[in-house]
Amino acid sequence: MPQKKILMICLGNICRSPIAETVMAETLAKAKLDSVVVDSAATGSWHVGNRADPRALSTLQKHGLESKHIVRQITKQDFYEFDYIFGMDEDNMSDLRRLAPKDCKAELLMLGDFGLSKEKRIIEDPYYQRGDEGFEVAYQQCVTACEAFVKQRLLQ
Ligand code: 4NP
């Protein structure tokens, strides 16, 4: 398969998209799709240069995973460089559609449209929720969606 590039996007790039990036990397490794590259970025600039939220890191650690990602903001170049750009919710999707150049190469997709029911397809922002529970919910949604995407789109 030719090399493909996947970019996970959320508002801050400290909660959902670093989880999605790490889960997708693990899903690709399990499927032996070593040539697929995955990264993540923010639509907003507040946390650029920071590591993921400690609650995202502890949720990943609970599942034996680690993220060393440093927050960056999405650039125009990303729309040409990546094959798939995933948003987590409808706000991410409308930001992506607004930012995308007319000759955008990437397909803009919502992650939860793969493998999740209509009620669960939005990966909600857990940042303002107390505790870790919202992070675990986002993690589980990412696991289901990444597996479904890989099966449907990369392993035919
Ligand atoms: P994320 O969550 O988009 O899942 O990384 C957020 C993190 C920080 C902020 C908003 C959402 N913030 O406004 O700082």
XYZ file of C-alpha atoms and ligand atoms in Angstrom, residues 10-18 46-47 92 124-128, ligand 1:
31
model
C -9.478 18.653 18.139
C -9.799 22.107 19.687
C -6.843 22.071 22.080
C -4.756 19.040 21.011
C -4.318 18.153 24.684
C -7.246 15.778 25.337
C -9.029 13.984 22.483
C -6.674 14.194 19.500
C -3.514 12.991 21.309
C -3.817 28.099 23.422
C -1.716 25.044 24.253
C -13.958 20.643 14.643
C -17.162 15.007 23.450
C -14.599 17.376 24.895
C -13.676 16.048 28.368
C -11.481 19.062 29.279
C -13.985 20.846 31.518
P -9.375 18.959 23.390
O -9.940 19.644 24.723
O -9.914 19.778 22.232
O -9.953 17.590 23.422
O -7.864 19.008 23.510
C -9.749 20.998 25.017
C -8.624 21.384 25.674
C -8.432 22.710 26.027
C -9.383 23.646 25.684
C -10.519 23.259 24.997
C -10.695 21.925 24.662
N -9.203 25.011 26.054
O -10.132 25.801 25.804
O -8.160 25.350 26.606
